[in-house]
PDB file of C-alpha atoms in Angstrom:
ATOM      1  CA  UNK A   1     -25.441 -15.115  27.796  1.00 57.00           C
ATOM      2  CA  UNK A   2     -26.775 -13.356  24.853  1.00 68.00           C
ATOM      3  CA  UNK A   3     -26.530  -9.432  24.554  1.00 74.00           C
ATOM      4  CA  UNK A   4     -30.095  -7.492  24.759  1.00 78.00           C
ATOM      5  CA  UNK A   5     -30.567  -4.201  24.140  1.00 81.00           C
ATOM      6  CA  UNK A   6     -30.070  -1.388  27.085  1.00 83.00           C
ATOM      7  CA  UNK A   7     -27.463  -3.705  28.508  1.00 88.00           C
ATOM      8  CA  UNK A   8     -24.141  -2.878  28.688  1.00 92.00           C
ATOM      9  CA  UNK A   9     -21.193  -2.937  26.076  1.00 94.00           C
ATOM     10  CA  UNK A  10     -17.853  -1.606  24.667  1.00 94.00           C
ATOM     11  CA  UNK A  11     -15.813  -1.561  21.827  1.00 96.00           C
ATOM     12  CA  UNK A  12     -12.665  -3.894  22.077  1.00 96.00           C
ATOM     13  CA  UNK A  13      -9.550  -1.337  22.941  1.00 96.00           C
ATOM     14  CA  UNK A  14      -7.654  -2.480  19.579  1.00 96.00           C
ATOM     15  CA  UNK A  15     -10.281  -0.222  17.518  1.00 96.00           C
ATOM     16  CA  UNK A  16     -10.784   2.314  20.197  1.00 95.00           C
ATOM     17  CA  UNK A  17      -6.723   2.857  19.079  1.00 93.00           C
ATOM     18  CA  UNK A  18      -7.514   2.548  15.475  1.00 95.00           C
ATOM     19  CA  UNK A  19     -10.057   5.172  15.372  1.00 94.00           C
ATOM     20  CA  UNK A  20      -7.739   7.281  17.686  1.00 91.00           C
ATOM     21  CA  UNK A  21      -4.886   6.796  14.959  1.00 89.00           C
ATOM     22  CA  UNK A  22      -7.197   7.634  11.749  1.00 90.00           C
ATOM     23  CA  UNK A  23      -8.645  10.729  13.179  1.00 89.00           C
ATOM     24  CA  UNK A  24      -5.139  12.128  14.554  1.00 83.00           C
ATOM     25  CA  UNK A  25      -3.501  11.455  10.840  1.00 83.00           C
ATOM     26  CA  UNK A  26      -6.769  12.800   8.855  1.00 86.00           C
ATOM     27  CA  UNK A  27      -8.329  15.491  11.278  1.00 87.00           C
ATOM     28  CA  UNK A  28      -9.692  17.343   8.020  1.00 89.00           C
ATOM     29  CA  UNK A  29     -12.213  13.700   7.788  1.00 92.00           C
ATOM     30  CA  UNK A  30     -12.969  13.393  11.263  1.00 93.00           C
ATOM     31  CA  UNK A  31     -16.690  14.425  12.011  1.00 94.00           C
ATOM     32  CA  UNK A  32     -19.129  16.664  10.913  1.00 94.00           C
ATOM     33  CA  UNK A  33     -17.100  16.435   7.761  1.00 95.00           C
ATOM     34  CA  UNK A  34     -17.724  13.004   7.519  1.00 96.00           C
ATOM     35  CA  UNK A  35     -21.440  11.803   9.026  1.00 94.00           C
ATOM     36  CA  UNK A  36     -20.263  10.172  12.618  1.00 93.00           C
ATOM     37  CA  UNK A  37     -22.234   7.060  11.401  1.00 91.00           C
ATOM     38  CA  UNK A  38     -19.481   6.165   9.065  1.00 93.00           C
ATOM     39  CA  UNK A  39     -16.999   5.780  11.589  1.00 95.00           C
ATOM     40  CA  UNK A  40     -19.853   3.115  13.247  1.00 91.00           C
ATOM     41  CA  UNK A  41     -19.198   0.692  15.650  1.00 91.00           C
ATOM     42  CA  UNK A  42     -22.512  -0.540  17.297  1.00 88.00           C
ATOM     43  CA  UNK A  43     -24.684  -2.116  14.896  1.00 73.00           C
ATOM     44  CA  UNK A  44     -27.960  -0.450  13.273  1.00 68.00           C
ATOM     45  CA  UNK A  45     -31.058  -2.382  12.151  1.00 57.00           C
ATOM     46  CA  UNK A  46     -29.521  -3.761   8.948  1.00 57.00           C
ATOM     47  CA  UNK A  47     -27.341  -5.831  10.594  1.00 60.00           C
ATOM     48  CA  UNK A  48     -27.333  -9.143  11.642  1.00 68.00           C
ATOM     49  CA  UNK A  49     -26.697 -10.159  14.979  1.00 77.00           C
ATOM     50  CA  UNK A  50     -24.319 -12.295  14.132  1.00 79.00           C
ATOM     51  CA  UNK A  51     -22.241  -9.670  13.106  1.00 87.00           C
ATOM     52  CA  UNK A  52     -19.026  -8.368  14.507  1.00 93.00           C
ATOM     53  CA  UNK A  53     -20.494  -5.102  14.642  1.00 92.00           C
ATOM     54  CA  UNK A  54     -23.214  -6.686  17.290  1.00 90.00           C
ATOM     55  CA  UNK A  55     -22.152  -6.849  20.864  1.00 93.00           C
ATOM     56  CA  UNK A  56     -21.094 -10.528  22.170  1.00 93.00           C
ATOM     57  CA  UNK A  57     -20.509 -11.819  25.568  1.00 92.00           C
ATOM     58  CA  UNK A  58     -16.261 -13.508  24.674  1.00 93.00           C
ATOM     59  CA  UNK A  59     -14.784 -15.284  27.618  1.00 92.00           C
ATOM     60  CA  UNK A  60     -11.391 -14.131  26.642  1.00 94.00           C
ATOM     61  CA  UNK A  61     -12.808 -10.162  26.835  1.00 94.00           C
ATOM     62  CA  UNK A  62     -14.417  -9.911  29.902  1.00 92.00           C
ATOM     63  CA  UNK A  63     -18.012 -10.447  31.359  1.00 91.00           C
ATOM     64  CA  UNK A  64     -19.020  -7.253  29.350  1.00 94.00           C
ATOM     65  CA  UNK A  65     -20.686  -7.616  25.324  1.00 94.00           C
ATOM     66  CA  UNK A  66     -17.831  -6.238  23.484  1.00 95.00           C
ATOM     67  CA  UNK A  67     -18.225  -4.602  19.983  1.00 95.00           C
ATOM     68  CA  UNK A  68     -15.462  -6.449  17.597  1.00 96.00           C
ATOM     69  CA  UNK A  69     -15.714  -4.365  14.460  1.00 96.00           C
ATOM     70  CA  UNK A  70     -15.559  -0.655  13.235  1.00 96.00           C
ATOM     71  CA  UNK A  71     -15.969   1.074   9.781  1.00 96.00           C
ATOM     72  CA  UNK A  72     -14.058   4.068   8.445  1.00 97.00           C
ATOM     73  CA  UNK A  73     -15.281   6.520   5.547  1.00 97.00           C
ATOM     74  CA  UNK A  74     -13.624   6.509   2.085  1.00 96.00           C
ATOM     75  CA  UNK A  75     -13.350  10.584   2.072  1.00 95.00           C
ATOM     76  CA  UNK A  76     -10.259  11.154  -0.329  1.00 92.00           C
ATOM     77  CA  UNK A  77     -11.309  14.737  -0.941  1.00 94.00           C
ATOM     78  CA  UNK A  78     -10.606  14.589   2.468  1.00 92.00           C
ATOM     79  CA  UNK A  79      -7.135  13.840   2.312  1.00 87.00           C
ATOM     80  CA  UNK A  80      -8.274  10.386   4.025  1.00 91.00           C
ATOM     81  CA  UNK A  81      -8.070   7.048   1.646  1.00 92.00           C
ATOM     82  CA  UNK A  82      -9.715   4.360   3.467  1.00 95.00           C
ATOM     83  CA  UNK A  83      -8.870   1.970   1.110  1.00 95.00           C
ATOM     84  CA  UNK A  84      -5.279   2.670   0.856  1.00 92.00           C
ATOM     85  CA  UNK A  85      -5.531   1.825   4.899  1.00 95.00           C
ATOM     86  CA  UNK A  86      -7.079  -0.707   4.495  1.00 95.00           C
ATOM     87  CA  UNK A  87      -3.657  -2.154   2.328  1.00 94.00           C
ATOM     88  CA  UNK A  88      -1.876  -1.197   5.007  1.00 92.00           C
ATOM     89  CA  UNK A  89      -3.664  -3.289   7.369  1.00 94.00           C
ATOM     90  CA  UNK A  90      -3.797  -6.051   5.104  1.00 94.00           C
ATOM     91  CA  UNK A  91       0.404  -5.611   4.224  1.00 92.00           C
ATOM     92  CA  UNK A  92       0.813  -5.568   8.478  1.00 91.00           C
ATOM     93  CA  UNK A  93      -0.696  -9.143   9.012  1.00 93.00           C
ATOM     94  CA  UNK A  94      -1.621  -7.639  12.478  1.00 94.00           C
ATOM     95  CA  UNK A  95      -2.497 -10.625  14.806  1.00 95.00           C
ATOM     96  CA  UNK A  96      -5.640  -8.830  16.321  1.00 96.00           C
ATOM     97  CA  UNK A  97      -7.294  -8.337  12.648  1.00 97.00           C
ATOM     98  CA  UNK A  98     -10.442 -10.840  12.179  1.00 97.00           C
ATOM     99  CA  UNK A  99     -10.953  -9.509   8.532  1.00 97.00           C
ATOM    100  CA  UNK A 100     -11.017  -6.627   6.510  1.00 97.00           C
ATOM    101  CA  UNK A 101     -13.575  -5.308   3.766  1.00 97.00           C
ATOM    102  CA  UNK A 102     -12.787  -2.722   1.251  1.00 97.00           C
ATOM    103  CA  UNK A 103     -14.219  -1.661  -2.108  1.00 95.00           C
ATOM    104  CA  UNK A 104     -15.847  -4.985  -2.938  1.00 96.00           C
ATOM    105  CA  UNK A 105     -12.845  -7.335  -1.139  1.00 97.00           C
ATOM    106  CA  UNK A 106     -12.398  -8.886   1.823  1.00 97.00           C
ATOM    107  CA  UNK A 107      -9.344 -10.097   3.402  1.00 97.00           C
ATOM    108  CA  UNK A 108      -7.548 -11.686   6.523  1.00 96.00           C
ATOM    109  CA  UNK A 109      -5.564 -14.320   8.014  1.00 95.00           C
ATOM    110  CA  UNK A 110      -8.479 -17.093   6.856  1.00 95.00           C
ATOM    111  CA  UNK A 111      -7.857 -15.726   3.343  1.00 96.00           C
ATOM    112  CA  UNK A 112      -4.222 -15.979   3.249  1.00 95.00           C
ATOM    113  CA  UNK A 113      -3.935 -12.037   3.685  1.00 95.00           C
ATOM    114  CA  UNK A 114      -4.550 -12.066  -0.255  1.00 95.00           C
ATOM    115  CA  UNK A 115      -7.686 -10.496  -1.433  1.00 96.00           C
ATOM    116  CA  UNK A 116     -10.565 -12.285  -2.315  1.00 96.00           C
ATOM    117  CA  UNK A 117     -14.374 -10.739  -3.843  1.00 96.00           C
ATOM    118  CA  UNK A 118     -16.439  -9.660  -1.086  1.00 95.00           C
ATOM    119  CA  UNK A 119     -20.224 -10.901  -2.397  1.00 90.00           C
ATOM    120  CA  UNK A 120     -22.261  -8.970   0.298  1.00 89.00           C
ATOM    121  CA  UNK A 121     -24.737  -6.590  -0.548  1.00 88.00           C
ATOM    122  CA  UNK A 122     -22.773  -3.648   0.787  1.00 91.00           C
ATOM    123  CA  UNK A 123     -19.554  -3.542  -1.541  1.00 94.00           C
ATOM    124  CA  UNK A 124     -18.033  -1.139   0.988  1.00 95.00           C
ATOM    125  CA  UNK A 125     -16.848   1.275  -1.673  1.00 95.00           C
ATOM    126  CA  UNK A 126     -17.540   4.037   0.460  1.00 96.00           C
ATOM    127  CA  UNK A 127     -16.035   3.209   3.743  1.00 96.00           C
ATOM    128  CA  UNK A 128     -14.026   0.301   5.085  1.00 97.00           C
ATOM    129  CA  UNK A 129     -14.966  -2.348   7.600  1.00 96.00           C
ATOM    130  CA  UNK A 130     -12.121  -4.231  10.535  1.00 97.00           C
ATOM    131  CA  UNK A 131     -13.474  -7.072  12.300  1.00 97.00           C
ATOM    132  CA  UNK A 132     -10.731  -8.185  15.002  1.00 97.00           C
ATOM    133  CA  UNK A 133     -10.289 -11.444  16.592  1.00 96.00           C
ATOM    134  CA  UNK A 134     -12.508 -12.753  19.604  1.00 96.00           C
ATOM    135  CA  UNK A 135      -9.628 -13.534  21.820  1.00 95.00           C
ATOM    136  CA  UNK A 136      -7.837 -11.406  24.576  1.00 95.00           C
ATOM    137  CA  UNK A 137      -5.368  -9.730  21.725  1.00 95.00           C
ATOM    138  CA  UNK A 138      -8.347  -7.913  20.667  1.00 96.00           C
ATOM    139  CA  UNK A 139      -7.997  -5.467  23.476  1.00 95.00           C
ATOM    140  CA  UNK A 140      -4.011  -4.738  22.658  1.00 94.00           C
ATOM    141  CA  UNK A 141      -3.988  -0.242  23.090  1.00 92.00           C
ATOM    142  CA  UNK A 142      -0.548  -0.824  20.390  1.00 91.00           C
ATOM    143  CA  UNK A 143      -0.580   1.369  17.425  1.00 89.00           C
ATOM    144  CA  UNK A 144      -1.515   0.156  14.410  1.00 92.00           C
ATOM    145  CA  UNK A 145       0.314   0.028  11.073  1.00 89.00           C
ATOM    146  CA  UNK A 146      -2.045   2.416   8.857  1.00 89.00           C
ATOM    147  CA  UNK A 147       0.275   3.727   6.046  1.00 76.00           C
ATOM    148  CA  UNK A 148       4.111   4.035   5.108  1.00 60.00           C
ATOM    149  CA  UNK A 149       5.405   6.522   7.999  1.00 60.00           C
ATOM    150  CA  UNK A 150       4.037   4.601  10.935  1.00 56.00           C
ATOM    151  CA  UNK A 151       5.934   1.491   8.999  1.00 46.00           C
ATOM    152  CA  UNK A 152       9.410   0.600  11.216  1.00 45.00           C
ATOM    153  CA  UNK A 153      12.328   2.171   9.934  1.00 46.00           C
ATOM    154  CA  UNK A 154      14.078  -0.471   7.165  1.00 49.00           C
ATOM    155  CA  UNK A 155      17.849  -0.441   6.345  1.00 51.00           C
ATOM    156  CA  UNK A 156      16.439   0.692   2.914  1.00 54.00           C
ATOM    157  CA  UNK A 157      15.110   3.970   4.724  1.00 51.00           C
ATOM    158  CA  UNK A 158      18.406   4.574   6.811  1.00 52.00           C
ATOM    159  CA  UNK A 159      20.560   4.056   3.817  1.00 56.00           C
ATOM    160  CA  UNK A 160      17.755   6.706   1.939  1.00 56.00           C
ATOM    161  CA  UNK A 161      18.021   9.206   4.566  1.00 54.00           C
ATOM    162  CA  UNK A 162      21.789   9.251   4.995  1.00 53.00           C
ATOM    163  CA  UNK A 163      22.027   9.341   1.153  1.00 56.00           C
ATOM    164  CA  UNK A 164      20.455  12.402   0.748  1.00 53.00           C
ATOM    165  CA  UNK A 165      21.570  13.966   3.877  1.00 50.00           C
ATOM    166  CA  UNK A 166      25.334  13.391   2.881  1.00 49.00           C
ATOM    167  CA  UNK A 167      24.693  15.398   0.010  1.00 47.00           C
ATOM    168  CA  UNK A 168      24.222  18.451   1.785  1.00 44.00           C
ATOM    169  CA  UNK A 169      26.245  17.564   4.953  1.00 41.00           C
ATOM    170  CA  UNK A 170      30.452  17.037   4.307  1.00 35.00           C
ATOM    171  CA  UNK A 171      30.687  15.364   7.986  1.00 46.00           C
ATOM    172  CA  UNK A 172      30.819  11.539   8.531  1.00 45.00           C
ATOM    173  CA  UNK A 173      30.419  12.318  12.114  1.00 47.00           C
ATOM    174  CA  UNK A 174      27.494  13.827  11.188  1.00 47.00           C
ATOM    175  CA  UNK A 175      26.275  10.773   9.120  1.00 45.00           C
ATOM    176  CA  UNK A 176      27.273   7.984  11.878  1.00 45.00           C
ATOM    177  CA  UNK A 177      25.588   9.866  14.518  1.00 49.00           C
ATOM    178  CA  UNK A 178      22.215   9.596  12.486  1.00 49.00           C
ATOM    179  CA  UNK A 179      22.460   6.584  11.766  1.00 48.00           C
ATOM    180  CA  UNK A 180      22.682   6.086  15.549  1.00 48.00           C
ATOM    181  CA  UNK A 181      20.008   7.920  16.492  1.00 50.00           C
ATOM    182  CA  UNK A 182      17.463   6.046  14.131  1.00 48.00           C
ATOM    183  CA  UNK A 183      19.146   2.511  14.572  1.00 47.00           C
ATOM    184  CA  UNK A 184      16.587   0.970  16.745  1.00 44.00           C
ATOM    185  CA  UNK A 185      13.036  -0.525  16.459  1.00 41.00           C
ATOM    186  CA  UNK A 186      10.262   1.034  16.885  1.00 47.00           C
ATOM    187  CA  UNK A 187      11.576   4.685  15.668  1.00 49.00           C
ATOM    188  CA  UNK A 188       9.147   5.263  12.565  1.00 54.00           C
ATOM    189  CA  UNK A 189      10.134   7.276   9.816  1.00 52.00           C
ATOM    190  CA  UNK A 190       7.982   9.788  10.231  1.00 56.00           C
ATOM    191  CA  UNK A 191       9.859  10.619  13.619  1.00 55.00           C
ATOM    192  CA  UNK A 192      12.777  11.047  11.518  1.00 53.00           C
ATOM    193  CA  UNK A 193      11.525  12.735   8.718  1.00 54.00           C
ATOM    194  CA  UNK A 194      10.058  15.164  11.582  1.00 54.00           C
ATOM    195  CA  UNK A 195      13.314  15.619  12.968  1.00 53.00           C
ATOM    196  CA  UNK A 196      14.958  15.923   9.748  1.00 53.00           C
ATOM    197  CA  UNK A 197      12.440  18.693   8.709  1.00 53.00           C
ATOM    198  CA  UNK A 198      14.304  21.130  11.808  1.00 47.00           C
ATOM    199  CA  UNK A 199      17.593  21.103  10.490  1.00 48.00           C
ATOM    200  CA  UNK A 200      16.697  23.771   7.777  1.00 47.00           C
ATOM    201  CA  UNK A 201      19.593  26.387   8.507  1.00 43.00           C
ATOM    202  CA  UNK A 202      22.166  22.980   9.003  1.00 42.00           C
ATOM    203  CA  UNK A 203      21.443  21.638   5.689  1.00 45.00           C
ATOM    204  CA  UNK A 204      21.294  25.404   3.961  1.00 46.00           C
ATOM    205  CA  UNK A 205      24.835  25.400   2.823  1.00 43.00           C
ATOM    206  CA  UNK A 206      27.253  22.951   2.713  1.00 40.00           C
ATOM    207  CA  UNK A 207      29.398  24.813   5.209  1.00 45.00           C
ATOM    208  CA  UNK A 208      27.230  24.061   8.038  1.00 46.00           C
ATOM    209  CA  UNK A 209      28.634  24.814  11.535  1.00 52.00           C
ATOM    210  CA  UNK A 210      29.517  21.280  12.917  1.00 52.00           C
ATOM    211  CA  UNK A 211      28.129  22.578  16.535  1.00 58.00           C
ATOM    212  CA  UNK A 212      24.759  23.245  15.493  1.00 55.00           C
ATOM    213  CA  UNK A 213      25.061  20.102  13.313  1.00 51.00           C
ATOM    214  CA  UNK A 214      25.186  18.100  16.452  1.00 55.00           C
ATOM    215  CA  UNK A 215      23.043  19.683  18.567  1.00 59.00           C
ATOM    216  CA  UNK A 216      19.943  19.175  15.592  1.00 56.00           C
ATOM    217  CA  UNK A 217      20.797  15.382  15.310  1.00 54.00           C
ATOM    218  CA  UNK A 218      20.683  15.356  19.328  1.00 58.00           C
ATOM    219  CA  UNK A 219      17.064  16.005  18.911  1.00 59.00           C
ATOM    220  CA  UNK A 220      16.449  12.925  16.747  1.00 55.00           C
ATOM    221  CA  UNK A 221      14.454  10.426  19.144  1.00 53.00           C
ATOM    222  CA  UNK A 222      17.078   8.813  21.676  1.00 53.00           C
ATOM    223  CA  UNK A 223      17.796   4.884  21.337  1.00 49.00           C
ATOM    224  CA  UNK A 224      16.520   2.296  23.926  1.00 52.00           C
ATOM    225  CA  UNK A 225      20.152   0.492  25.205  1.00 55.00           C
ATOM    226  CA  UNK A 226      21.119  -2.296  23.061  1.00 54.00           C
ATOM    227  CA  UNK A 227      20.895  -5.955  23.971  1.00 60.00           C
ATOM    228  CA  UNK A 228      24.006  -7.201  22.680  1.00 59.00           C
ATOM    229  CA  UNK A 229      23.657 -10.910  23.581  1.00 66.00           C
ATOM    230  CA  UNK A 230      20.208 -10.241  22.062  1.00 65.00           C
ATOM    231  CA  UNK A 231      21.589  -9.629  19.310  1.00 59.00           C
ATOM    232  CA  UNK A 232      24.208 -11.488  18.595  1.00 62.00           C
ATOM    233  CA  UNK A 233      22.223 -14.428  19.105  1.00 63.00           C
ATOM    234  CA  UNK A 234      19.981 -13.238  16.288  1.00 60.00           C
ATOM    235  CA  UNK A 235      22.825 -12.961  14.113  1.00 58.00           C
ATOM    236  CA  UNK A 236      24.755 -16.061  15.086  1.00 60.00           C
ATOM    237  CA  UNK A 237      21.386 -17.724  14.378  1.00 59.00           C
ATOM    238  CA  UNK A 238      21.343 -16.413  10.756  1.00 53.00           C
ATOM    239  CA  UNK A 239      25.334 -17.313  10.157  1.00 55.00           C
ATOM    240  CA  UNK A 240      25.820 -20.557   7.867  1.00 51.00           C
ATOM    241  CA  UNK A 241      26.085 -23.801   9.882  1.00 54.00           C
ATOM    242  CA  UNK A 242      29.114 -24.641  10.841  1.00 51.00           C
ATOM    243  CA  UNK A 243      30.790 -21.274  11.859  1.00 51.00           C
ATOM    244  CA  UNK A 244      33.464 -21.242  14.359  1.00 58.00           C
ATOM    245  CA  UNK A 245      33.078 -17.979  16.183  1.00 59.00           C
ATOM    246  CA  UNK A 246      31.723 -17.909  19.545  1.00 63.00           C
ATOM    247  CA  UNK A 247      29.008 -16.194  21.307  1.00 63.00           C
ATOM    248  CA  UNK A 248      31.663 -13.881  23.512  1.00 67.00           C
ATOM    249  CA  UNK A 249      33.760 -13.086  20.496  1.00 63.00           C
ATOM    250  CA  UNK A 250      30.389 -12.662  18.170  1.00 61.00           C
ATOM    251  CA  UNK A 251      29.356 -10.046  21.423  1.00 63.00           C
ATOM    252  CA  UNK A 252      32.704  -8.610  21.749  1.00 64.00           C
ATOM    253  CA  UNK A 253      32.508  -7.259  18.215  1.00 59.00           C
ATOM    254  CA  UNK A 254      29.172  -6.114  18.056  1.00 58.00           C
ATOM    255  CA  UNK A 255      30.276  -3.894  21.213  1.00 60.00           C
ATOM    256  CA  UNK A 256      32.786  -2.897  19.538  1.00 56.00           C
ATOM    257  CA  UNK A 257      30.931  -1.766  16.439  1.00 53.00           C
ATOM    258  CA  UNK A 258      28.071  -0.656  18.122  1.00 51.00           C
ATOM    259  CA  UNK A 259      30.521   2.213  20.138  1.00 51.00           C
ATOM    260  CA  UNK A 260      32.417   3.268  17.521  1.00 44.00           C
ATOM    261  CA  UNK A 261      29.193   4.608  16.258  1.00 40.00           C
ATOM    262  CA  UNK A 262      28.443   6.765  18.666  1.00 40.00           C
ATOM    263  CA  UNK A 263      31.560   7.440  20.785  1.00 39.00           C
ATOM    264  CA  UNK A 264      29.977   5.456  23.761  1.00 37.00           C
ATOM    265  CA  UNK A 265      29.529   2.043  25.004  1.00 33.00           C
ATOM    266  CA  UNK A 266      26.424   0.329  24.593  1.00 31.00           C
ATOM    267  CA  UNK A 267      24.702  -1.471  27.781  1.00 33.00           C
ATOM    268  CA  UNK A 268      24.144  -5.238  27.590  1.00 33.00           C
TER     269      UNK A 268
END
């Protein structure tokens, strides 16, 4: 059933987040210092209704027209870079992305996630435009990967942040305890670098009182258990063929490692 207008629709919940995330990180860009049609969903007159940005009737979404696109402005004086986002995006190879135009390119999982020249007749210099898929991942509320502190921490960002922090901190303890608290998925670097940022009479002087050392790491974000067998399965998987070590004495260790980090002993 085809979509007329005065009937009912929505914008798929993916890019209800997305806008959500945008406006939180750039509130100096959100409207009226940007035009509110920039950050457009529903489509205007110049667009066709086979675009994304026209409400369809998908199976997978629901008996209601959903909206499947959204643009965002380019407002750099605004401290918001649409097009750097739009990298982002492109760099995440989110599953729920349809495709992605930015300042005369267009790319997506039917391009490879490489960008190819965009040949409409809107070069979308000045704003950016996210189509997402037309099946139920569409509606996914997760966050969105939209620039380098929402990324996942990397072993490349512990090693960073316990680099420079040792240079101010004389305590190992100190060290193995952050590493701790940021060893887990899904703890972004800007939760750390958040964290980090209260500890400005610890890291004053390197004679910093061990207590109040402690108690500033203890309000880093707190880990999720580890799954042990989880992952030592993982990293069984990745050992060369032909290794003799079991999976109780590959899960033994990682116990074993895993508590001497932080003084306690990790659920299964």
């Amino acid at each position: 059933m085809a979509w007329r207008k005065g009937d009912p629709w929505r914008v798929v919940r993916s890019l209800d987040r997305l806008n959500e995330q945008i406006r939180a990180a750039f509130p100096r860009a959100v409207p009226p210092a940007t035009p509110a049609v920039s950050w457009g969903s529903i489509a205007d007159s110049a667009h066709s209704s086979t675009s994304d940005h026209y409400p369809h009737v998908y199976k997978a979404l629901g008996a209601t027209a959903v909206v499947c696109a959204r643009d965002f402005p380019h407002a750099p004086s605004l401290g918001l870079d649409a097009h750097k986002i739009a990298e982002q995006l492109r760099l995440s190879r989110d599953p729920r992305i349809g495709y992605i135009i930015s300042n005369g390119r267009i790319t997506g999982p039917n391009y490879g996630w490489k960008w190819s020249s965009y040949g409409g007749s809107d070069p979308h210099d000045t704003h950016i435009h996210v189509s997402t898929v037309h099946s139920a991942v569409a509606d996914s509320g997760a966050d969105w990967q939209i620039g380098d502190d929402d990324m996942p921490l990397t072993s490349d960002d512990i090693e960073r942040v316990a680099t420079a922090t040792k240079q101010k901190v004389l305590s190992d303890g100190g060290i193995q305890l952050l590493l701790t608290r940021v060893y887990q998925q899904g703890v972004t670097l800007a939760a750390v670098q958040t964290a980090l940022g209260k500890l400005p009479a610890a890291f004053a002087a390197e004679g910093t009182n061990p207590a109040e050392l402690t108690a500033a790491l203890a309000a880093l974000p707190k880990p999720e258990p580890v799954d042990v067998e989880l992952l030592a399965e993982r990293l069984k998987a990745a050992l060369p063929s032909g290794g003799q070590i079991s999976d109780e004495q590959l899960s033994r260790v990682l116990r074993e490692l895993l508590g001497s980090l932080d003084g306690a002993t990790p659920q299964g």
